[in-house]
Amino acid sequence: MLPSRARAGAAPDPAPPAPGGLDAAALADGRRVGPYTVRRTDDPPFSETYTADPASCQPLVSLAAGATAHDPVAEVHRQADIPEETAGIGVLVQLRRYEGDGAAAVLRDLAAAGESCAAGFTEVRTVARAKVLAVEPAEAPALGDEAKAFRITVQDVKGRLKLYEYLTVVRSGATTLSFRAEYLGTKDIGGVPREIVDAQWKQFTDAGSGSA
């Protein structure tokens, strides 16, 4: 993982968004980021109901309430994809705020899951079970107080194909910014699209400093 901004000697992050301000800190509905268009989703995505077997791997599946011992006190959800592509890259972007040191504890749980579940686990979906074959560290962005990133290899539910998704989580103070990139095919996209991460980080820091 690359060093964080703080460890690299960069300027400290601005103050986090004010309480209730996570929506303003998230990418706006309809915003274009390169080829991607952002959509606001008021309800958590369907994948938030997925669970992991064993349960210790849950942070790799979803950071929804119950995934760790620390539940968020506020959260917002966004989806970014390329409208012209019916089978393209989709990125789920989620901002969550925690009380006390909850965000830091969540990152520790995520790191622990990345290690203990490296050889795989089962993702339990509503009507199917998907086999995760491997969890590997990926290059994390040098943003926030800390960041974790993973490459997750999944076997399709029919047991025929290997699919790849990437998870990146950045922590800034009491807030986490989560990015999950998936591709409806067997191509390895190599990571969460950096333009999405950078655009969301800028929106978050601008909102925290009162300039957005």
mmCIF file of C-alpha atoms in Angstrom, residues 23 26-41 77-81 83-84 196:
data_model
loop_
_atom_site.group_PDB
_atom_site.id
_atom_site.type_symbol
_atom_site.label_atom_id
_atom_site.label_comp_id
_atom_site.label_asym_id
_atom_site.label_seq_id
_atom_site.Cartn_x
_atom_site.Cartn_y
_atom_site.Cartn_z
ATOM 1 C CA ASP A 23 -24.991 13.800 0.926
ATOM 2 C CA ALA A 26 -20.913 12.587 -2.176
ATOM 3 C CA LEU A 27 -20.805 12.878 -5.956
ATOM 4 C CA ALA A 28 -23.927 14.574 -7.287
ATOM 5 C CA ASP A 29 -26.666 12.717 -9.134
ATOM 6 C CA GLY A 30 -26.085 12.974 -12.877
ATOM 7 C CA ARG A 31 -22.485 14.142 -12.608
ATOM 8 C CA ARG A 32 -20.150 13.016 -15.377
ATOM 9 C CA VAL A 33 -16.688 11.774 -14.393
ATOM 10 C CA GLY A 34 -14.828 10.917 -17.570
ATOM 11 C CA PRO A 35 -17.009 8.308 -19.327
ATOM 12 C CA TYR A 36 -18.931 7.538 -16.121
ATOM 13 C CA THR A 37 -22.278 8.939 -15.020
ATOM 14 C CA VAL A 38 -23.146 9.038 -11.318
ATOM 15 C CA ARG A 39 -26.558 7.987 -10.057
ATOM 16 C CA ARG A 40 -27.900 8.656 -6.593
ATOM 17 C CA THR A 41 -29.469 5.683 -4.831
ATOM 18 C CA HIS A 77 -24.793 5.524 -1.709
ATOM 19 C CA ARG A 78 -23.884 6.304 -5.298
ATOM 20 C CA GLN A 79 -23.493 4.192 -8.436
ATOM 21 C CA ALA A 80 -21.233 5.164 -11.341
ATOM 22 C CA ASP A 81 -21.256 3.426 -14.694
ATOM 23 C CA PRO A 83 -24.572 4.376 -19.774
ATOM 24 C CA GLU A 84 -23.578 3.398 -23.306
ATOM 25 C CA ILE A 196 -13.893 8.031 -9.727
#
